[in-house]
Structures are given as structure tokens and as C-alpha cells.
XYZ file of C-alpha atoms in Angstrom:
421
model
C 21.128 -46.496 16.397
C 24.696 -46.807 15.456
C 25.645 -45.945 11.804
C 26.523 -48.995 9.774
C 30.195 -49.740 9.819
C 31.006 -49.759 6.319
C 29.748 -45.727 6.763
C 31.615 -45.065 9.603
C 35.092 -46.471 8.519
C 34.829 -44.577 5.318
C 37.952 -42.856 4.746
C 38.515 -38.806 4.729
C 41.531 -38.482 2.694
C 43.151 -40.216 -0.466
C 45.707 -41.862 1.959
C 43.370 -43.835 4.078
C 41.862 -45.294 0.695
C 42.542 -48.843 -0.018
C 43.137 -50.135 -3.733
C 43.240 -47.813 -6.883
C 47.275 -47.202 -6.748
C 47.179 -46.617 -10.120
C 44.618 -43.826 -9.908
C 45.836 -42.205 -6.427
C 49.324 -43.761 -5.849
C 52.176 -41.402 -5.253
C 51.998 -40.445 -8.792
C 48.642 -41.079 -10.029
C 46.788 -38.568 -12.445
C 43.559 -38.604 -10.319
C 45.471 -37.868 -6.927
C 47.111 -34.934 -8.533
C 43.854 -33.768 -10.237
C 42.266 -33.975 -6.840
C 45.089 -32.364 -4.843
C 45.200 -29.516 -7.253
C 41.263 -28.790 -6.700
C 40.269 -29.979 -10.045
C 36.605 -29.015 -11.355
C 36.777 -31.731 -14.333
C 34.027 -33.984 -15.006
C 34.424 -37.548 -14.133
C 32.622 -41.299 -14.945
C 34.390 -43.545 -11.922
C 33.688 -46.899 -13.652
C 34.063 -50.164 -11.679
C 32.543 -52.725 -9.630
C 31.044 -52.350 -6.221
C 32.874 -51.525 -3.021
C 35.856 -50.202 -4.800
C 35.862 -46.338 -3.950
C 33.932 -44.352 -6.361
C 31.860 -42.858 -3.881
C 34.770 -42.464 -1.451
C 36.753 -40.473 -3.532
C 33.654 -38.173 -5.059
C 33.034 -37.247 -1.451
C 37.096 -36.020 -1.538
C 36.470 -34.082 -4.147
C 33.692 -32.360 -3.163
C 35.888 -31.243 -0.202
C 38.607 -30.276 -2.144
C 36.844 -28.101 -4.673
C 34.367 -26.158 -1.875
C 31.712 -27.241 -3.918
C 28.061 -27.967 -2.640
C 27.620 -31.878 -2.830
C 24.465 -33.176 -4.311
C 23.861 -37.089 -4.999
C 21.879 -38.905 -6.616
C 20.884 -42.523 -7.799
C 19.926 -42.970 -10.773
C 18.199 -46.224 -10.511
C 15.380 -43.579 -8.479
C 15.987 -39.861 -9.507
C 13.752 -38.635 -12.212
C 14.888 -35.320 -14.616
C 12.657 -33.557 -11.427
C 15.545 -34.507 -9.323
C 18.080 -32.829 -11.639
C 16.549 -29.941 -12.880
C 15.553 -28.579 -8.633
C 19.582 -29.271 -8.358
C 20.500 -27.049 -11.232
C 18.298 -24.650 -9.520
C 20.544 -24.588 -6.719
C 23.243 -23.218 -8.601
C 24.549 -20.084 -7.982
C 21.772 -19.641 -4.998
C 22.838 -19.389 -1.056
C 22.326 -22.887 -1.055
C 25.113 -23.700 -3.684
C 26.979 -20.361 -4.231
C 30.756 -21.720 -5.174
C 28.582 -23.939 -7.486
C 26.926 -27.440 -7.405
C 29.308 -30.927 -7.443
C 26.863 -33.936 -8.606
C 27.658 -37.675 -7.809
C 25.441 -39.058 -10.014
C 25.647 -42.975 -9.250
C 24.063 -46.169 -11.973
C 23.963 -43.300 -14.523
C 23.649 -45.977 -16.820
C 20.057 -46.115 -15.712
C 19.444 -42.250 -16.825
C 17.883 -41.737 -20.534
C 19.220 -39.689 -23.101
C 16.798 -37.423 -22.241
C 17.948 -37.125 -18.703
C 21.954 -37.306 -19.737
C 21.385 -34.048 -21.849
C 19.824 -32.190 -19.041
C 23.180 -32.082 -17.702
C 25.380 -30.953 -20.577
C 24.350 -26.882 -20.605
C 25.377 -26.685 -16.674
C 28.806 -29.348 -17.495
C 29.389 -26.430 -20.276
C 29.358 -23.243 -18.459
C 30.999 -24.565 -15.599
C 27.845 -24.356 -12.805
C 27.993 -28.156 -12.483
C 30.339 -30.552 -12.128
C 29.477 -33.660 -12.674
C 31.145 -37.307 -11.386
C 29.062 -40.060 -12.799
C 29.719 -43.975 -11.258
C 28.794 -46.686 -13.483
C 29.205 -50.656 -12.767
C 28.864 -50.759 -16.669
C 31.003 -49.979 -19.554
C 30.048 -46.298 -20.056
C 31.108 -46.237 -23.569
C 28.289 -48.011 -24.116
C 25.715 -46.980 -21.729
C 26.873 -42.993 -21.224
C 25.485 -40.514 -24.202
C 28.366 -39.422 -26.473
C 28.122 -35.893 -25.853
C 28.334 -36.136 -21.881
C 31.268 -38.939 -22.146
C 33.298 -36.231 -24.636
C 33.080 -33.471 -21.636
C 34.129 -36.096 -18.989
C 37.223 -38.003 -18.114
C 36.674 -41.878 -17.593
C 38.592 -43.161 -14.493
C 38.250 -46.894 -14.398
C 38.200 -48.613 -10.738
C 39.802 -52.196 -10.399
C 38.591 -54.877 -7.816
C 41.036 -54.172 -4.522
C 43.117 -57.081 -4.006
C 43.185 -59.148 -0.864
C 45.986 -57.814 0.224
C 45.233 -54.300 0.672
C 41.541 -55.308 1.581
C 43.074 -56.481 4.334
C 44.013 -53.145 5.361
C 40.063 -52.158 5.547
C 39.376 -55.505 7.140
C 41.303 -55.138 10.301
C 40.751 -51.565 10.572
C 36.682 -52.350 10.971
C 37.978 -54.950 13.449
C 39.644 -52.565 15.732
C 36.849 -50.406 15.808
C 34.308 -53.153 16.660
C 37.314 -54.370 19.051
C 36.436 -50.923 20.911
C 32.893 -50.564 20.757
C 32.349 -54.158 21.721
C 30.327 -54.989 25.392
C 32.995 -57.797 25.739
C 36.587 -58.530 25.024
C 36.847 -59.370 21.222
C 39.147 -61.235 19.661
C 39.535 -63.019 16.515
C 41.233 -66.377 14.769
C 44.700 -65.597 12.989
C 43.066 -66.231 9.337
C 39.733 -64.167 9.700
C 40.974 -61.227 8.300
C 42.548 -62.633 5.053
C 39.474 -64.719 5.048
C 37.499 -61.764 4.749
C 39.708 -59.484 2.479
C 39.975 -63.148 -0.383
C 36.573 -63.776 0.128
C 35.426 -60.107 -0.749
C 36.035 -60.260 -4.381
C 37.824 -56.923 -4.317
C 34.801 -55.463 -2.850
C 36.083 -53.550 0.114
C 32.073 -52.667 1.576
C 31.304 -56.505 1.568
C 34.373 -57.121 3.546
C 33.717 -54.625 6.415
C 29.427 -55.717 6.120
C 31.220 -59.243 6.658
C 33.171 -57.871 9.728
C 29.667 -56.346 10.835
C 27.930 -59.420 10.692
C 31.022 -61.608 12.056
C 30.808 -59.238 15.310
C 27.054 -59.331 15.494
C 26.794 -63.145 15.166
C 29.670 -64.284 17.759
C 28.448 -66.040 20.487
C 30.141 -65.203 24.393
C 32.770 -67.983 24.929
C 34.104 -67.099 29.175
C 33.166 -63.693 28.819
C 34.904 -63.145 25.012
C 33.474 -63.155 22.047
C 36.143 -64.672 19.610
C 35.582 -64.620 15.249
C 36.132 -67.965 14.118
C 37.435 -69.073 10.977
C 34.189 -71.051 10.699
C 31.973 -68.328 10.942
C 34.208 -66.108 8.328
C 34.251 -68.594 6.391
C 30.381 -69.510 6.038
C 29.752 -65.463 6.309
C 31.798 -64.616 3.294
C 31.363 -68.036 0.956
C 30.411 -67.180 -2.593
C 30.917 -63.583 -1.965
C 34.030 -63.439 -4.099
C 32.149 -63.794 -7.286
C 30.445 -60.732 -9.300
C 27.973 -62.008 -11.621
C 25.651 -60.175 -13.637
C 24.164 -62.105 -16.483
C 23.908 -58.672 -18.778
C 26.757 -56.759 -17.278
C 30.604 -56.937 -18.087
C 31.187 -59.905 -15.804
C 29.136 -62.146 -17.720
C 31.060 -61.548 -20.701
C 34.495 -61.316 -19.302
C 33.518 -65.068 -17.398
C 32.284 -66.108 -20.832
C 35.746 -64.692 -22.766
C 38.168 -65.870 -19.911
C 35.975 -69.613 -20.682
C 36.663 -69.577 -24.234
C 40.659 -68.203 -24.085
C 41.248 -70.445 -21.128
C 40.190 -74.040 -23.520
C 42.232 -72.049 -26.749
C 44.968 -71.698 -24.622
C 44.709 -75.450 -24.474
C 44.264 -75.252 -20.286
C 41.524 -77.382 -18.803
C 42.020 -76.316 -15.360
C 41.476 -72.917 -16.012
C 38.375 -73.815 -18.562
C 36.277 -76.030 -15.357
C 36.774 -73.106 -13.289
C 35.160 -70.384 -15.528
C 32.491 -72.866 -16.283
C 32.035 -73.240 -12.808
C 31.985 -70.068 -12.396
C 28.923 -69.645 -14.586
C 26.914 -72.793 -13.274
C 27.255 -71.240 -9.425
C 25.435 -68.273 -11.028
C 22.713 -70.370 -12.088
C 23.760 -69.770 -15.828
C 23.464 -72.832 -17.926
C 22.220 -71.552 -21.301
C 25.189 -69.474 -21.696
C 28.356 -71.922 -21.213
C 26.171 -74.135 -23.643
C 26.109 -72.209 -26.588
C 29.572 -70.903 -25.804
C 31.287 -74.638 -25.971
C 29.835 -74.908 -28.908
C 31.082 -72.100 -30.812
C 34.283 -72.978 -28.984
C 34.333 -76.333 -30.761
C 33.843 -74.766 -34.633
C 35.805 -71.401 -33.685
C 38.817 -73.092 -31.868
C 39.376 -76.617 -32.354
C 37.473 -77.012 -35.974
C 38.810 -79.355 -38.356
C 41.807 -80.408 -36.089
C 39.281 -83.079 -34.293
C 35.850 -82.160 -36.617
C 33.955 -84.881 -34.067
C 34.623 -82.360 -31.123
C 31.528 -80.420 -32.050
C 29.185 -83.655 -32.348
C 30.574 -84.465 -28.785
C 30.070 -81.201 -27.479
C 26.833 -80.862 -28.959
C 26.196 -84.492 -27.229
C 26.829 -82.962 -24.215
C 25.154 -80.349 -24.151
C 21.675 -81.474 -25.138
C 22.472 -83.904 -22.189
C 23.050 -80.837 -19.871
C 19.870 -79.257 -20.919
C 17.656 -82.373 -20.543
C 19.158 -83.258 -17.373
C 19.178 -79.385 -15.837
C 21.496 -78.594 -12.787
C 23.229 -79.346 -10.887
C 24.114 -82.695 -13.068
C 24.233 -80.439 -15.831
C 27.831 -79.953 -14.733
C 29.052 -83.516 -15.460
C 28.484 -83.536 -19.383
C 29.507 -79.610 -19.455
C 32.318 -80.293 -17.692
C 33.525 -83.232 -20.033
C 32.959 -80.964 -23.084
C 35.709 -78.452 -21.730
C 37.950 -80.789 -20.919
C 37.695 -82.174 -24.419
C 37.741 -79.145 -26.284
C 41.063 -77.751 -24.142
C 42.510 -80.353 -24.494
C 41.931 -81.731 -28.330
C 44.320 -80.462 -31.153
C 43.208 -76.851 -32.634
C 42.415 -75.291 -35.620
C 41.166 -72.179 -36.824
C 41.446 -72.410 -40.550
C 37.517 -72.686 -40.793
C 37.124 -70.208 -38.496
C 39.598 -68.070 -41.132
C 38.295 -68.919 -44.319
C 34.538 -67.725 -43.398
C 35.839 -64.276 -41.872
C 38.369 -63.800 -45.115
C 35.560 -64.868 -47.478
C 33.131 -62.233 -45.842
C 35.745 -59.349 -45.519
C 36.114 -59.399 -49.415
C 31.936 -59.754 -49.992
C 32.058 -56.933 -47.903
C 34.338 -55.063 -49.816
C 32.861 -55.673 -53.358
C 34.421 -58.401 -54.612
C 32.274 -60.510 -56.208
C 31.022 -61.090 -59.696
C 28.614 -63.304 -61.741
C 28.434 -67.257 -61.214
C 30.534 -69.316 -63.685
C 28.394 -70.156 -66.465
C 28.883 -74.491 -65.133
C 27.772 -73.713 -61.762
C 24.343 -72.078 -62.118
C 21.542 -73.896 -61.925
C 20.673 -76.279 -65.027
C 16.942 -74.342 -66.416
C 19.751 -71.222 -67.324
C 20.325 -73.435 -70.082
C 17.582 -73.486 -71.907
C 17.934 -69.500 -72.914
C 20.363 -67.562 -74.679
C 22.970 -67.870 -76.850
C 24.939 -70.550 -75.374
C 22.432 -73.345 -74.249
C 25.492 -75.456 -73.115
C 25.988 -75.903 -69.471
C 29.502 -76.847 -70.064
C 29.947 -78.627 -66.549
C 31.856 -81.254 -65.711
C 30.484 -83.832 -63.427
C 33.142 -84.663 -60.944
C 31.898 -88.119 -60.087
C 32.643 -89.184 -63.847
C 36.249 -88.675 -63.278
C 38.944 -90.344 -61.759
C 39.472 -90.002 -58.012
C 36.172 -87.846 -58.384
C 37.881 -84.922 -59.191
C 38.028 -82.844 -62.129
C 40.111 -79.065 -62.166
C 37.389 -76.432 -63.282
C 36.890 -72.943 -62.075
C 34.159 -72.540 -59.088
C 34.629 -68.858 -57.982
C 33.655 -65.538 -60.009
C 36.107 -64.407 -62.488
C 36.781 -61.708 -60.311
C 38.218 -63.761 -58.132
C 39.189 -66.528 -59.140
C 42.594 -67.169 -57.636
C 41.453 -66.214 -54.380
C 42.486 -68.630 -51.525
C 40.387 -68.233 -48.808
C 41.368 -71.670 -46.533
C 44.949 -72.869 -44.999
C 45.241 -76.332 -43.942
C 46.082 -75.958 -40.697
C 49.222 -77.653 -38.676
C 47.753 -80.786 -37.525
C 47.067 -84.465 -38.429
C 43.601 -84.002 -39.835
C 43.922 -81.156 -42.111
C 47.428 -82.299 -42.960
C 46.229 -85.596 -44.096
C 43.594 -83.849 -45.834
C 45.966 -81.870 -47.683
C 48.256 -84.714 -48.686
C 45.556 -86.411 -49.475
C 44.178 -83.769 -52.280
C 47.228 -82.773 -53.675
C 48.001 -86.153 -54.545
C 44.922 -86.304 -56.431
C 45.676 -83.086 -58.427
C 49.120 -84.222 -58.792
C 50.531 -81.074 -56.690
C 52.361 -83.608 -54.867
């Protein structure tokens, strides 16, 4: 049974590896780590089919070290305490190197069984993670590790990968095998950075060609069909949820409506309705606010229209509310007000209600029975000047009309009436 490719074309040094220039370039700090046999402690955070394991298995031959691994979607503290018993055996005797992949998945519990070993030098650990691991690695093992962060490999050097799993199914192939000029590039976009799905694609392009005259030739059609949707990462808990959702929401700020329909759509080929929903409508108070207020009655519209109508048609109304909102005037002088208002609660200043504003029963008690409020709707213009805020702060401006028709209208409008005109 031949090994799968993806296995077999996995590369031996730092050279071979494609993508991570920045980490094992000419003058990266994890190439020169490596090359100088480094025992450090490592997290190797990043998507899928981007190296982590590649380089771990380096290491390991670098430093001399005994390589264990370990998932820890499966491995129980069992698992980890019969490795630690390895250490300093025959089995392990220049010490133990862990590749502990998912260690998000591992418990406190299970994270601390690690530290005495990481401490005294026994063990050293590199830890993979899809997921932010300031949030899902325990404080204490993070501090005694170094956090490498893994990008998506562009298409370009994808590529690389790509046609190097060709030529090797070129030679193992029963018939002559050729391919269509644009397969590999095909492959390497279509990946989404993911250099393991692009060689599983070349496995599967190889295994599903059909003998044309005694060849078997990769079609464009085939790579095409073979790799379609394979360039998006979606998780709806993980990172790429949010960074889809904050790419949606700076994309229709930034006033761009091509960019905003292609994050939504990103989100609706997932499956994910609920989310873009409640997003376009916090877009609509955060970002376009009282520079079109309507926008969030539209959007709101829209989106109950969405959710009654389910996908795919759900798109249509969706659609039309990012368009709308990237495209209307903005304003976040609501959005300002709130967050200033809050930030000084926050920092104690407050202070009693005005006498005139509380509520009416206060006057039947104490010393001064008198309300003394003035009724704004039995003045002029309905306006009357009287102070609203605490004492404490009572000349505290919380709201700027923004730049724009609406609130500038709105502000011509009052100062006339208060004679700050």
C-alpha cells in the first residue's frame, strides 16, 4: 500500500519547506534557532497544511532528541505521564522532544503535567494550535514557550509543492502523465494556503484521470471541480469566523461594497446566516449611525426578510443591506458618545440626580417640596436651558455632531434655537 503523497513529499530540511519566509528565510529567528540545535519550547500557531508538523520533525533531528507525538483531540494525561517516563531511560536517553498537536483541546489539568519536565529541561515541548493560544494555552506553559505564528502559504510558493507531487506521480504512474498548463496554479489558488490539501488534490487529480490514447492527462476541469471551495477556512468558533466577520464590518466602514458582498459571501457559503445578520446590524448603529438613522430600519428590514426566507435567498436582502450600509454616509458620533459616557461611569464620575429631574413623589418629602422643573413643551421652540447631568459633571460633552448632512442640519438646527448661532 503506497504511503499517501502528502507523507511522502514531506520535506527533510528547512530548504525544501514552502511558505514561512519570515520564520525560516535566510534570516529568520526560527531557522537560526533550529540550525543552532535549539532546545526552546515552542506553540507553532496557524492554520492547516502550513508546516508545523514539518518543521517539529526538523527539530527533533537537529536536537538528537527522542520524538514523541501526540494529538490532543485523543491523548489523555495517561498518554503524557508513560512519555515523561521515558525520559532519561534507553528509550529516550538525550531526553524526550514532544509535538503535542490541538493542544488547545488539553485541560489545565493536562497543560500543567507538562510544566515540571519543560522546567528541568527533560522535555521539550512544541505545541501546534489552529487557535489563538493566548487564549486557549494555560499562562504558565505559554510564559516557558516561544509562540511562532504560521501564515497561509501563498499560491505562489504552493506552487512549488504542487508540481513537485506532480513529478513524483509523473514517475510512479502505469501510463504517461501529463497535465493542462493551469492545473498547477489551479491547485496551489485553490488550496487556501494549505499546502497538504494541494498535494491530497494532486492525489486525487492522478487517481481520478481517465486513459485518453494510452495517457492520462489532468484537466483544468477536473482541478478545477477537485479543488472548488477548498480555498476557504471556516470555523464558526475559531479565528476565521471572526477575522471573516471583522474583514465584513471594516470592508462596509471603509465605505467598499465590493469587498463587503464578498465577506458576506464568504459567510453564507459556510452555511452561516445568523452571524452576518446580527453583524449588519451593529454595523448600521456602530458605523453609519446618525449620518442616514433609516439605515438600521432598512437593515433590520432585511434581515428579518433573510431569516424568514432562509438560504440560499437569504442572500438577496443580506446582500442589499451591505451594499447600503457601505455605501451610505457614516457616522460614529453615537457610537462615541455611549463609549465616552461609559469610560467616565466607569471611572467614578457620577453624582446625585438634579433635584428637576427625579421623579415627581421626591417631592412630597423634605425640606424643599419644590420640583423646580421646567417643562420644555411650555416654552418657545420647546426648549428651555436647564442643567440635566450631575453636578459633577455638568459641563461634560459627551456627543460631536458628526461631518455630514444629517447631524449637521441637526446642529444648525439647535443652535439656532439656543441662539449659539
Amino acid at each position: 500500500m503506497n504511503r499517501p503523497l502528502a507523507d511522502e513529499i514531506r520535506p527533510k530540511s528547512l530548504d525544501e519547506v514552502v511558505g514561512q519566509k519570515h520564520l525560516i528565510g535566510k534570516d529568520g529567528v526560527l531557522r537560526r534557532l533550529i540550525e543552532g540545535g535549539t532546545s526552546a519550547n515552542m506553540v507553532f500557531y496557524g492554520p492547516s497544511g502550513t508546516g508545523k508538523t514539518t518543521i517539529a520533525n526538523i527539530v527533533a533531528e537537529r536536537t538528537q532528541k527522542t520524538l514523541y507525538r501526540l494529538n490532543a483531540t485523543t491523548a489523555s494525561l495517561q498518554d503524557v505521564k508513560d512519555i515523561i517516563g521515558d525520559v532519561g531511560t534507553l528509550l529516550a536517553p538525550g531526553g524526550v522532544l514532544l509535538y503535542l498537536d490541538e493542544i488547545q483541546y488539553f485541560n489545565k489539568k493536562q497543560q500543567q503535567s507538562l510544566l515540571e519536565f519543560m522546567e528541568n529541561g527533560k522535555l521539550t515541548l512544541i505545541a501546534s494550535t489552529t487557535e489563538n493560544p493566548y487564549f486557549y494555552v494555560y499562562g504558565a506553559l505559554l510564559s516557558r514557550s516561544t509562540v511562532f505564528e504560521f501564515k497561509p502559504v501563498p499560491p505562489a510558493e504552493a506552487r512549488t509543492a504542487v508540481e513537485r507531487a506532480l513529478a513524483i506521480e509523473k514517475d510512479r504512474s502505469p501510463l504517461p502523465l501529463r497535465w493542462e498548463e493551469g492545473v498547477p496554479l489551479q491547485v496551489a489558488t485553490a488550496c487556501g494556503g494549505d499546502v497538504r490539501k494541494a498535494i491530497n488534490a494532486v492525489e486525487l487529480l492522478c487517481q481520478a484521470a481517465r486513459p485518453v490514447d494510452g495517457k492520462l492527462v489532468l484537466t483544468m476541469a477536473d482541478a478545477e471541480q477537485l479543488s472548488q471551495r477548498s480555498a476557504m477556512r471556516y470555523d464558526r468558533d475559531g479565528d476565521a469566523h471572526y477575522d471573516i466577520l471583522s474583514a465584513l464590518q471594516k470592508s462596509i466602514r471603509g465605505s467598499d461594497p465590493d469587498a463587503a458582498v464578498h465577506y458576506l459571501g464568504r459567510l453564507l457559503e459556510a452555511g452561516d446566516l445568523l452571524s452576518p445578520c446580527r453583524r449588519l446590524l451593529v454595523i448600521a448603529a456602530e458605523d453609519i449611525g446618525l449620518a442616514y438613522p433609516q439605515a438600521i430600519v432598512i437593515t433590520k428590514a432585511c434581515v428579518d426578510a433573510a431569516v424568514q426566507l432562509g438560504l440560499p435567498e437569504a442572500q438577496l436582502p443580506l446582500a442589499e443591506a451591505a451594499i447600503l450600509l457601505a455605501t451610505a454616509p457614516k457616522s460614529n458620533s453615537a457610537h462615541n458618545a455611549i463609549i465616552a459616557a461609559r469610560a467616565d461611569l466607569r471611572k467614578g464620575k457620577t453624582g446625585d440626580i438634579p433635584r428637576q429631574l427625579q421623579n415627581v413623589h421626591a417631592d412630597t418629602t423634605g425640606f424643599d417640596n419644590k420640583q423646580h422643573y421646567k417643562y420644555p413643551h411650555d416654552y418657545p421652540n420647546h426648549w428651555v436651558a436647564q442643567q440635566y447631568l450631575p453636578d459633577a459633571i455638568k459641563n461634560a460633552r459627551y456627543y460631536e455632531y458628526g461631518p455630514n448632512k444629517t447631524e449637521q442640519a441637526a446642529r444648525a438646527y439647535w443652535d439656532k434655537i439656543r441662539g449659539e448661532g
